C-alpha cells in the first residue's frame, strides 16, 4: 500500500519529501515538523525503489538517527537495513577504520575518550616542565578545552583566549607548546580523538580521489539534519561526499544556530545555495506548536536579523491572548513575581509543563531560593543548581561559621584552600578551637598565615552588626583572592554567581533565615523526577523542547544579550537567535520579564538597566505590557511607540526609553552624548550598523543603539 503523502504532510513538507534530485535546502522553522519531513523522505526514497544502502543520513546524535530510521520503517512496513544513519563522528570512524593505512596508521589506530585526552595534556605539560609550583595554572580539562575549541573553530589559540578566556592570556605560549606536544604524542602512539576523526576524514577525502569517487557513487542520496549546527570541517565533508552533482538535502534553521561556542558556523547554512549550484530552497513555515500571537512576536524578533532566510511562521492554533512583557521594579522583585506567575499557571497546567528560561545558569539562583522557600519543586537544565556550585558552598561555609563555630563541615570547607591543612589537621584545629588549646592554635597560626587571617576575619565578623548583606560583602572581599587562586580557569564566570548571592542577601535581615533558605537542598533524586516540578533551563538546554507556558527572565543588556556578546556584531546576531529559540518553546503562554533596575554589589545600590534590544524592537501590537507597582502588584500599561529604522527595517520602542529625536550621531565625529537613563557619556567607538560603545561615569562601558543617544 502506497503512502498517503497528501494527508500526512502539508504542501511544503510534501515538496521537500518528493524532491529527490539535486541540492535541496529545507529551512525548517521552529515547530514546523522537521523530523517528520526527514522520516517521510526516507520512506519515499525507498518506496521509489532506491536501495537503502545508497542513503546516508547524518545527524548530531545517534538517538536522532535511530528514531528517524525506526519511524521510516514503521511507515514503510519494512526494514531499512543497509541505510547508513548516524553521527558525523561515527561515520568518520567507520570510514577511517577501513582506510587506516591511507592516513598513516599502518597498524590501525585507537580512539580516545575525553579523559584519555585530558591525561595526555597533563603528561605533555609535565614533560615540557610547565606550570611547576603555579597553583593558578590551567587544569588539564581547560587545556584540552582551549585546544579543541581552536581546532573546531579553526582559529588560533590566541584568538580563542582573546574572545573567550582573556584571563588565561598569560599562558598563551604554554598552550601553544602543549597543543603541539599533544598532536605529536597522538601521532607517535597511533591515537586519535573525536576532533581528529573529522579532520582526518576531511583530509582523506580531499587527497584520495578514488575513495572519494567510490563514496560519491555509493551514497546517491545524502541527508543532513540540523545543518545550522555544522562546523567548517563538517560542511567540507558533506561537500566531498556530495560531489559536483550535489545530490544532498540539508535540513535546518539558520534562526536556531546557537552553538558558535562549540564551533557551529551559521555561514554553512546561509551560504548553502552559493556552494551548491541550482539549490532548491524549501521553507517549512507552518508551526504545529505555538498559538499565532506567540508566532507574531517571534516573527518580529527575526525581522531584526542582519542576515537570514526570510520566513514567516504561522499556525492554525488561535488565541486572543497576547504574550506579556513584564517590567518588575528590580531584579530582586523579579523572582517573587515569577513565583506568583508560576502559582497562577499551576491552576491551569501541570508544573512540569511550565518553564523559566534564562541566558546563563547563574541567573536562576534568586528564583531557586524563592521556589524552595514556598515549597515548589523544580528541575534545572543547563548550568548547575545553586546549592551545587563549589564557590557558593565556599562562601556559605564562612557564613555558617559566623553563626555556628561548632559546624565541623563548615570548618572543613573553609580550611580546604589552606595548603598543608588536610582533614586530620582540620579535626585537630576544630578540637583546639573548642577546647581552648591556645598553644596549639598559636603554633598552627604561625605555621599557616592564612589560618590566622581567617580566624581574625571570623572574629571581626562575629562582632560586626548582624546584617546579612553587609557581612556577605566583607566575606566576598576576603574570598576574592581565594576564588582566583582556587578556580583560576573560570573564576570570572563564577563571579557572576557570587553577585547573585549578594542580590539574594539584600532581602534578608536575619542570617539564620538566609542560611536556612539557602541550605534547603530539596530531594537529591529530584533530577530523576519529571512530574510536578517546574523546569528551570538555560536557552541552550531548552532547544528542541516545548512547554505550554514559558517565562523568560533578565531581558536586559549585559544579561540577555550577554555582556560579552555586546562587543561583536556576529555574537549579537547569535543572541537574537537565542531569543527566537527561547520564545518558540512556548505553546500557549509567553511572558518576558524585563527588570527596570539591577543590584550592584560594588556600591550596594540598585541601578537602572537598559531593556534588551530584542524587547525594545518589538511593536506594541504583539504584546501587552505590565508594570510592577510600588505596592507589589502588576498594572497593565498602554504603550506608545516610536518607530526607528534599523537594518532598513521598522523597529519599535516603548515610551520608557524611546529614541531621541534630536541630533543624530555622525559615526565619523564621535564625542560626548547623553542617554535618558545613564546620563552623559563619552562615545568610544562605532559598532556597525547603528550601535555605539559609550563610557558612562558610574555605569561603565555600555553598547547603545544610536537612536537612543543624543549628541552633545
XYZ file of C-alpha atoms in Angstrom:
712
model
C 0.000 0.000 0.000
C 1.432 3.363 -1.033
C 1.984 6.180 1.461
C -0.751 8.855 1.572
C 1.551 11.885 1.394
C -1.306 14.303 0.677
C -2.995 13.688 4.023
C 0.154 13.086 6.052
C 2.100 16.233 5.020
C 1.438 19.882 4.297
C 2.350 21.315 0.888
C 5.874 22.474 1.837
C 6.685 19.227 3.640
C 5.422 17.210 0.687
C 7.547 19.228 -1.745
C 10.642 18.554 0.386
C 9.831 14.845 0.607
C 9.125 14.312 -3.089
C 12.033 16.400 -4.430
C 14.732 13.751 -4.601
C 17.286 15.017 -7.130
C 19.814 17.826 -6.860
C 20.780 20.011 -3.894
C 17.886 20.938 -1.572
C 17.932 23.254 1.426
C 14.956 22.856 3.759
C 14.629 25.856 6.064
C 12.574 24.342 8.872
C 11.134 26.972 11.190
C 10.644 26.136 14.855
C 7.909 23.539 15.420
C 7.354 23.014 11.690
C 7.680 19.213 11.559
C 11.339 18.920 10.530
C 11.797 15.352 11.782
C 8.523 14.254 10.191
C 9.753 15.606 6.847
C 13.058 13.699 7.037
C 11.278 10.482 8.079
C 8.811 10.622 5.197
C 11.567 11.434 2.719
C 13.477 8.340 3.845
C 10.331 6.287 3.335
C 9.608 7.910 -0.035
C 13.094 7.187 -1.391
C 12.814 3.504 -0.524
C 9.238 3.330 -1.843
C 10.580 4.733 -5.132
C 12.923 1.763 -5.383
C 16.102 3.346 -4.053
C 18.399 0.791 -2.386
C 18.589 1.727 1.351
C 22.375 1.229 1.217
C 22.585 4.238 -1.139
C 21.152 6.553 1.517
C 23.344 8.374 4.042
C 21.667 10.163 6.964
C 23.962 12.360 9.070
C 22.701 13.650 12.424
C 24.157 15.089 15.627
C 23.066 12.273 17.922
C 22.850 8.536 17.423
C 19.434 8.591 19.081
C 18.047 11.028 16.478
C 19.270 8.893 13.579
C 17.857 5.699 15.102
C 14.497 7.334 15.812
C 14.193 8.565 12.209
C 15.087 5.186 10.730
C 12.665 3.360 13.046
C 9.807 5.724 12.202
C 10.508 5.412 8.465
C 10.475 1.606 8.764
C 7.120 1.820 10.553
C 5.633 3.911 7.727
C 7.007 1.580 5.052
C 6.206 -1.603 6.881
C 9.642 -2.990 6.006
C 13.271 -2.761 7.125
C 15.677 -0.039 6.031
C 18.583 -2.410 6.634
C 21.684 -1.120 4.898
C 20.919 2.581 5.357
C 23.900 4.434 6.829
C 22.486 6.561 9.605
C 24.430 8.110 12.436
C 26.571 10.995 13.611
C 29.354 12.675 11.666
C 31.824 11.170 14.118
C 30.542 7.597 13.814
C 30.558 7.821 10.006
C 34.098 9.218 10.094
C 35.271 6.484 12.470
C 33.951 3.621 10.314
C 35.391 5.159 7.127
C 38.809 5.796 8.676
C 39.000 2.286 10.143
C 38.602 0.840 6.651
C 41.275 3.168 5.279
C 43.707 3.434 8.215
C 46.809 2.883 6.076
C 45.866 5.820 3.849
C 46.010 8.181 6.835
C 49.377 6.906 8.044
C 48.280 4.292 10.588
C 49.625 1.047 9.096
C 48.637 -0.960 12.167
C 45.370 0.843 12.819
C 44.613 3.430 15.476
C 42.882 3.748 18.852
C 40.081 6.235 19.511
C 40.460 8.077 22.821
C 37.717 9.389 25.046
C 37.706 12.747 26.832
C 39.513 11.510 29.959
C 42.280 9.943 27.838
C 42.807 13.264 26.051
C 42.962 15.180 29.335
C 45.521 12.751 30.714
C 47.734 13.218 27.663
C 47.542 17.015 28.021
C 48.677 16.608 31.642
C 51.513 14.290 30.604
C 52.680 16.651 27.847
C 52.608 19.588 30.279
C 54.768 17.635 32.717
C 57.228 16.541 30.019
C 57.653 20.184 28.964
C 58.234 21.121 32.644
C 55.464 23.730 32.509
C 53.453 25.066 35.432
C 55.624 23.708 38.242
C 54.642 25.384 41.504
C 51.996 27.535 39.796
C 48.698 26.841 41.608
C 46.866 29.061 39.145
C 47.976 27.010 36.152
C 45.047 25.906 33.928
C 43.714 22.441 34.711
C 44.060 19.631 32.192
C 40.368 19.961 31.267
C 40.863 23.652 30.467
C 43.997 22.946 28.438
C 42.034 20.469 26.337
C 39.063 22.852 26.020
C 41.265 25.569 24.532
C 42.907 23.125 22.116
C 39.648 21.594 20.917
C 37.918 24.990 20.576
C 40.828 26.210 18.489
C 40.506 23.175 16.217
C 36.711 23.163 15.897
C 36.509 26.876 15.150
C 39.703 26.710 13.041
C 41.073 29.754 14.849
C 44.429 30.204 16.580
C 44.577 29.720 20.333
C 45.409 33.395 20.891
C 42.113 34.414 19.224
C 40.202 31.869 21.334
C 41.752 33.289 24.518
C 41.068 36.858 23.467
C 37.380 36.123 22.838
C 36.533 33.554 25.495
C 39.194 33.310 28.214
C 41.104 36.562 28.403
C 42.229 35.807 31.974
C 44.366 32.950 30.595
C 46.292 35.004 28.010
C 49.477 34.921 30.119
C 49.609 31.171 29.359
C 49.361 31.574 25.570
C 52.904 30.371 24.789
C 52.470 27.369 27.082
C 49.139 26.481 25.484
C 50.679 26.554 22.016
C 53.506 24.287 23.188
C 51.100 21.861 24.844
C 48.874 21.840 21.751
C 51.842 20.907 19.536
C 53.039 18.318 22.060
C 49.539 16.829 22.281
C 49.388 16.431 18.479
C 52.834 14.779 18.347
C 52.008 12.411 21.213
C 48.843 11.219 19.467
C 50.620 10.656 16.167
C 53.533 8.801 17.793
C 51.196 6.466 19.684
C 48.586 5.867 16.929
C 45.879 7.673 18.895
C 43.051 9.869 17.609
C 40.486 11.991 19.457
C 36.977 12.984 18.377
C 38.189 16.113 16.592
C 40.785 14.077 14.676
C 38.029 11.868 13.260
C 36.570 14.799 11.341
C 39.814 16.422 10.253
C 41.397 13.128 9.176
C 38.308 12.226 7.133
C 38.316 15.675 5.529
C 41.993 15.255 4.580
C 41.436 11.705 3.342
C 38.519 12.697 1.100
C 40.417 15.737 -0.181
C 43.525 13.773 -1.148
C 42.202 10.301 -2.045
C 40.242 10.749 -5.273
C 39.450 7.019 -5.835
C 37.923 6.736 -2.349
C 36.028 9.992 -2.809
C 34.580 8.777 -6.111
C 33.693 5.438 -4.534
C 31.776 7.058 -1.658
C 30.031 9.501 -4.007
C 28.881 6.561 -6.159
C 27.663 4.616 -3.136
C 25.787 7.399 -1.343
C 23.499 8.769 -4.036
C 21.172 10.378 -1.506
C 22.635 12.338 1.400
C 20.549 13.975 4.117
C 21.975 16.151 6.891
C 19.880 17.084 9.927
C 20.414 20.302 11.956
C 22.675 21.724 9.262
C 22.861 25.060 11.091
C 24.903 23.293 13.782
C 27.667 22.062 11.476
C 31.163 23.466 11.814
C 33.509 24.228 8.933
C 35.068 20.773 8.667
C 31.669 19.027 8.735
C 30.454 21.212 5.876
C 33.564 20.309 3.875
C 32.970 16.577 4.484
C 29.403 16.911 3.152
C 30.735 18.679 0.044
C 33.305 15.927 -0.570
C 30.585 13.276 -0.321
C 28.001 15.123 -2.400
C 30.369 15.859 -5.264
C 29.590 18.128 -8.215
C 26.123 16.682 -8.647
C 25.333 17.850 -5.129
C 22.537 15.343 -4.514
C 22.232 16.426 -0.895
C 19.386 17.652 1.270
C 20.350 19.860 4.204
C 17.646 20.450 6.804
C 17.897 23.129 9.460
C 17.000 26.607 10.593
C 19.506 29.448 10.400
C 17.479 31.202 13.108
C 18.272 28.348 15.526
C 22.051 28.390 15.055
C 23.082 28.950 18.697
C 26.171 26.788 19.164
C 29.008 29.004 17.947
C 30.795 28.330 21.249
C 31.091 24.702 20.098
C 32.305 25.666 16.636
C 28.991 25.735 14.747
C 29.139 28.192 11.864
C 25.859 29.726 10.707
C 27.513 30.663 7.389
C 27.335 26.988 6.365
C 23.555 27.104 6.042
C 23.363 30.729 4.882
C 25.792 30.081 2.023
C 24.493 26.629 1.062
C 22.789 27.936 -2.130
C 26.083 29.562 -3.193
C 28.125 26.405 -2.535
C 25.706 24.082 -4.375
C 24.540 25.440 -7.715
C 20.826 25.339 -8.520
C 19.863 24.683 -4.918
C 16.139 24.425 -4.351
C 15.195 26.243 -1.131
C 12.016 24.994 0.560
C 10.638 26.780 3.623
C 8.639 24.968 6.298
C 6.721 27.835 7.886
C 3.598 26.188 9.291
C 4.117 25.805 13.028
C 2.365 22.980 14.905
C 3.442 24.053 18.399
C 2.534 27.643 19.237
C -0.555 29.828 19.080
C -0.421 32.596 16.471
C 0.164 35.558 18.861
C 3.406 33.922 20.058
C 4.492 33.429 16.444
C 3.667 37.067 15.633
C 6.130 38.107 18.334
C 8.847 35.664 17.240
C 8.477 36.773 13.620
C 9.232 40.326 14.777
C 12.389 39.136 16.546
C 13.642 37.605 13.287
C 12.935 40.773 11.312
C 15.869 42.458 13.015
C 18.410 39.824 11.918
C 21.149 41.178 9.648
C 21.490 38.018 7.526
C 18.840 35.327 7.301
C 16.493 33.306 5.144
C 13.196 35.166 5.205
C 10.360 33.154 6.690
C 7.105 33.903 8.452
C 5.820 31.330 10.903
C 2.076 30.793 11.019
C -0.250 28.444 12.868
C -3.801 27.141 12.836
C -3.735 27.441 16.644
C -5.552 30.652 17.551
C -5.640 32.689 20.759
C -6.973 36.079 21.774
C -4.279 36.441 24.464
C -1.084 38.319 23.578
C 2.320 37.493 25.070
C 3.142 39.760 28.021
C 6.213 41.906 28.677
C 6.506 42.397 32.426
C 8.628 45.182 33.945
C 9.488 44.354 37.591
C 10.852 47.270 39.605
C 14.130 45.380 40.075
C 15.863 42.061 39.602
C 15.203 41.487 43.305
C 11.417 41.625 42.917
C 11.545 39.682 39.649
C 11.928 36.326 41.460
C 8.845 36.973 43.604
C 6.740 37.961 40.599
C 7.869 34.881 38.680
C 6.911 32.640 41.613
C 3.487 34.345 41.718
C 3.102 33.680 37.997
C 4.084 30.011 38.400
C 1.473 29.610 41.153
C -1.099 31.100 38.775
C -0.030 28.739 35.969
C -0.356 25.817 38.399
C -4.146 26.225 38.276
C -4.172 25.554 34.532
C -1.067 23.486 33.735
C 0.974 20.726 35.327
C 4.128 22.198 36.851
C 6.376 20.194 34.507
C 4.586 21.925 31.598
C 5.864 25.323 32.802
C 9.412 26.540 32.124
C 11.500 29.531 33.168
C 14.307 30.218 30.687
C 17.438 32.342 31.077
C 20.639 33.138 29.229
C 23.130 31.839 31.823
C 22.825 29.283 34.630
C 23.574 31.704 37.474
C 20.581 33.892 36.579
C 18.133 31.441 38.143
C 19.782 31.475 41.596
C 17.399 34.013 43.226
C 14.448 32.139 41.722
C 15.723 28.787 43.030
C 15.805 30.225 46.552
C 12.331 31.759 46.154
C 10.847 28.481 44.836
C 12.419 26.487 47.668
C 11.024 28.929 50.221
C 7.422 28.402 49.060
C 7.845 24.657 48.510
C 7.643 24.495 44.697
C 9.771 21.691 43.270
C 11.942 22.410 40.252
C 14.277 20.690 37.821
C 17.188 22.587 36.370
C 18.760 22.025 32.976
C 21.971 23.764 31.942
C 24.414 25.273 34.388
C 24.355 23.810 37.888
C 21.928 24.128 40.741
C 22.695 26.987 43.095
C 23.489 24.688 46.021
C 25.857 22.548 43.943
C 28.187 25.391 42.959
C 31.525 24.890 44.738
C 32.261 28.609 45.123
C 28.813 29.224 46.631
C 29.449 26.422 49.141
C 32.815 28.010 49.970
C 31.267 31.369 50.823
C 28.369 29.822 52.738
C 30.860 27.916 54.912
C 32.159 31.254 56.267
C 28.631 32.465 56.982
C 27.852 29.186 58.757
C 30.951 29.562 60.967
C 29.929 33.075 61.956
C 26.589 31.747 63.192
C 27.807 28.381 64.490
C 31.521 27.874 65.356
C 30.749 24.182 66.072
C 29.911 23.409 62.424
C 32.619 20.842 61.566
C 31.576 20.533 57.899
C 31.872 24.297 57.509
C 35.371 24.219 59.062
C 36.421 21.546 56.591
C 35.172 23.637 53.674
C 36.606 26.933 54.945
C 40.072 25.450 55.611
C 40.162 23.469 52.366
C 42.055 26.198 50.477
C 44.910 26.424 53.001
C 47.865 24.426 51.712
C 49.041 21.743 54.115
C 45.783 21.621 56.053
C 44.103 18.276 55.374
C 41.143 16.515 57.054
C 43.249 15.310 60.020
C 44.640 18.789 60.678
C 41.132 20.277 60.372
C 39.932 17.860 63.082
C 42.803 18.939 65.369
C 42.130 22.635 64.757
C 38.436 22.086 65.430
C 39.227 20.351 68.710
C 41.718 23.043 69.735
C 39.277 25.873 68.976
C 36.590 24.336 71.168
C 38.832 23.123 73.977
C 40.664 26.439 74.221
C 44.067 24.939 73.351
C 45.731 28.308 72.717
C 49.236 26.806 72.492
C 48.322 24.521 69.591
C 46.398 27.297 67.846
C 49.330 29.697 68.187
C 51.642 27.094 66.642
C 49.227 26.466 63.747
C 48.668 30.163 63.087
C 52.418 30.726 62.998
C 52.789 27.819 60.583
C 49.809 28.835 58.408
C 49.491 32.578 57.953
C 46.206 32.174 56.051
C 44.678 30.354 59.040
C 45.422 33.369 61.215
C 43.823 35.683 58.625
C 40.706 33.501 58.505
C 40.304 33.334 62.283
C 40.793 37.095 62.623
C 38.202 37.718 59.910
C 35.650 35.381 61.527
C 36.130 37.083 64.921
C 35.684 40.521 63.344
C 32.534 39.427 61.529
C 31.000 37.954 64.677
C 31.481 41.332 66.357
C 30.005 43.261 63.405
C 26.307 44.309 63.121
C 24.368 41.193 62.075
C 23.128 42.492 58.719
C 23.475 39.590 56.237
C 24.217 41.705 53.161
C 26.955 43.707 54.931
C 28.562 40.562 56.374
C 28.424 38.858 52.988
C 30.101 41.811 51.271
C 33.031 41.576 53.673
C 33.205 37.784 53.250
C 33.279 38.186 49.466
C 36.109 40.712 49.707
C 38.058 38.215 51.854
C 37.183 35.347 49.495
C 38.067 37.112 46.201
C 41.804 36.174 46.144
C 40.862 32.622 47.217
C 38.365 32.417 44.336
C 41.032 33.398 41.803
C 43.579 31.009 43.311
C 41.205 28.062 43.742
C 39.366 28.375 40.419
C 41.893 30.013 38.065
C 40.317 28.534 34.929
C 36.835 30.046 35.236
C 36.703 32.495 38.144
C 35.183 35.308 36.010
C 32.198 33.042 35.313
C 31.859 32.083 38.997
C 31.971 35.755 39.967
C 28.529 36.241 38.418
C 27.099 33.618 40.780
C 28.572 35.402 43.793
C 26.985 38.644 42.646
C 23.640 36.858 42.564
C 24.278 35.643 46.122
C 24.749 39.292 47.136
C 21.464 40.149 45.480
C 19.685 37.387 47.419
C 21.185 38.511 50.758
C 19.810 42.039 50.378
C 16.301 40.689 51.010
C 17.199 39.254 54.453
C 17.556 40.835 57.880
C 18.317 37.568 59.678
C 21.383 35.401 58.927
C 19.758 32.192 60.197
C 16.834 32.683 57.821
C 19.185 33.337 54.901
C 21.232 30.209 55.610
C 18.072 28.185 56.166
C 16.626 29.126 52.790
C 19.947 28.562 51.030
C 20.500 25.197 52.668
C 17.148 23.653 51.778
C 18.644 21.482 49.098
C 15.485 19.599 48.158
C 15.259 15.960 47.142
C 18.647 14.611 45.946
C 16.734 12.404 43.468
C 14.929 15.430 42.055
C 16.758 15.238 38.720
C 15.111 11.858 38.092
C 11.610 13.187 38.708
C 9.665 14.515 35.741
C 6.238 15.118 37.247
C 5.115 18.183 39.212
C 8.393 20.093 39.022
C 8.668 23.417 37.230
C 11.520 23.473 34.707
C 14.371 25.984 35.017
C 16.620 25.934 31.964
C 19.231 27.837 30.023
C 18.054 28.585 26.491
C 20.771 26.343 25.049
C 19.483 23.376 27.060
C 15.869 24.160 26.096
C 16.433 23.814 22.339
C 14.220 21.087 20.927
C 11.876 21.143 23.949
C 8.460 22.748 24.450
C 6.118 23.759 27.286
C 2.588 25.145 27.489
C 3.798 28.206 29.400
C 7.234 29.826 29.179
C 8.706 32.710 31.185
C 11.968 34.328 30.053
C 13.771 36.370 32.718
C 16.510 39.025 32.872
C 15.829 40.502 29.438
C 18.204 43.415 29.919
C 21.518 44.350 28.355
C 24.538 42.509 29.793
C 22.298 39.570 30.768
C 20.304 38.792 27.628
C 22.093 39.629 25.414
C 25.138 38.735 27.483
C 27.804 41.304 28.236
C 30.378 39.563 26.058
C 28.001 39.405 23.084
C 27.559 43.178 23.056
C 31.130 43.605 21.835
C 30.923 41.805 18.456
C 28.211 42.092 15.794
C 28.173 38.353 14.971
C 27.818 37.479 18.663
C 24.868 39.848 18.992
C 23.261 38.130 15.996
C 23.563 34.782 17.786
C 21.943 36.299 20.887
C 18.995 37.289 18.693
C 18.719 33.680 17.526
C 18.827 32.561 21.177
C 15.897 34.882 21.880
C 13.989 33.352 18.960
C 14.677 29.827 20.224
C 13.549 30.799 23.734
C 10.246 32.319 22.601
C 9.391 29.461 20.232
C 9.473 26.958 23.111
C 6.082 28.286 24.276
C 2.869 26.637 23.106
C 0.097 28.713 24.719
C 1.529 31.364 27.010
C 4.701 33.502 26.837
C 5.883 36.093 29.355
C 9.039 38.203 29.065
C 10.485 39.760 32.239
C 12.480 42.997 31.973
C 13.679 44.210 35.410
C 13.920 48.010 35.455
C 16.914 48.036 37.788
C 19.587 45.648 38.999
C 21.538 45.399 42.236
C 25.204 46.429 42.002
C 27.145 44.785 44.825
C 30.079 47.147 44.347
C 28.124 50.172 45.542
C 25.266 48.390 47.321
C 22.662 50.161 45.178
C 20.147 49.261 42.509
C 20.968 50.902 39.198
C 18.814 51.424 36.099
C 19.048 48.731 33.437
C 18.660 49.043 29.699
C 15.985 46.721 28.280
C 17.223 44.103 25.857
C 17.292 45.475 22.290
C 15.215 42.448 21.284
C 12.423 43.749 23.534
C 12.829 47.384 22.516
C 12.401 46.445 18.853
C 9.031 44.756 19.355
C 5.995 46.667 18.079
C 3.417 47.284 20.802
C 0.822 45.401 18.748
C 2.376 41.991 19.541
C 2.406 42.152 23.364
C 0.667 43.505 26.433
C 2.857 45.447 28.848
C 2.590 45.058 32.626
C 4.479 47.216 35.133
C 5.105 46.274 38.754
C 3.528 48.847 41.030
C 5.214 50.028 44.199
C 2.585 48.048 46.078
C 3.934 44.851 44.523
C 1.123 44.138 42.056
C 1.100 44.298 38.260
C -0.623 47.040 36.293
C -1.378 46.895 32.581
C 0.101 49.842 30.732
C -0.918 51.281 27.394
C 2.249 51.630 25.331
C 3.071 54.362 22.893
C 5.561 53.589 20.172
C 8.252 55.437 18.368
C 9.452 53.957 15.115
C 13.127 53.845 14.229
C 14.839 52.317 11.237
C 17.438 49.620 11.907
C 18.918 47.433 9.131
C 16.332 49.080 6.871
C 13.521 47.504 8.936
C 10.975 49.105 11.238
C 11.562 48.571 14.938
C 9.609 49.919 17.873
C 10.378 51.006 21.399
C 8.314 51.662 24.476
C 7.998 55.189 25.774
C 10.339 54.405 28.691
C 13.444 54.566 26.542
C 12.304 55.889 23.209
C 14.874 57.092 20.690
C 15.987 60.673 20.780
C 14.512 62.893 18.088
C 17.384 65.343 18.489
C 20.779 65.495 16.790
C 21.641 62.229 15.036
C 25.142 60.847 15.532
C 27.638 61.047 12.700
C 29.910 57.948 13.012
C 32.852 59.977 11.708
C 32.531 62.521 14.529
C 32.493 60.779 17.882
C 32.367 62.792 21.095
C 30.128 63.192 24.114
C 26.498 62.125 24.209
C 23.500 61.916 26.528
C 21.233 58.963 27.367
C 17.886 59.131 29.158
C 18.831 56.523 31.779
C 22.627 56.655 32.042
C 23.099 60.409 31.559
C 26.200 61.970 29.975
C 28.864 59.699 28.496
C 31.780 59.583 26.077
C 31.430 57.666 22.803
C 34.360 55.263 22.482
C 33.622 53.619 19.131
C 31.006 52.894 16.482
C 29.648 49.322 16.190
C 28.075 48.587 12.800
C 25.418 49.210 11.799
C 23.880 51.506 14.394
C 25.355 50.923 17.849
C 27.930 52.791 19.907
C 30.223 51.864 22.769
C 29.786 54.592 25.372
C 31.573 55.035 28.688
C 29.114 56.387 31.273
C 30.633 57.606 34.587
C 29.268 55.406 37.380
C 27.857 52.822 34.973
C 30.881 51.785 32.907
C 31.011 50.755 29.253
C 27.660 50.182 27.522
C 26.736 49.355 23.927
C 23.733 51.501 22.967
C 21.566 51.709 19.835
C 22.361 55.065 18.194
C 18.715 56.168 18.106
C 18.706 56.285 21.920
C 21.621 58.728 22.184
C 21.695 62.498 21.860
C 24.937 64.023 20.604
C 26.225 66.894 22.772
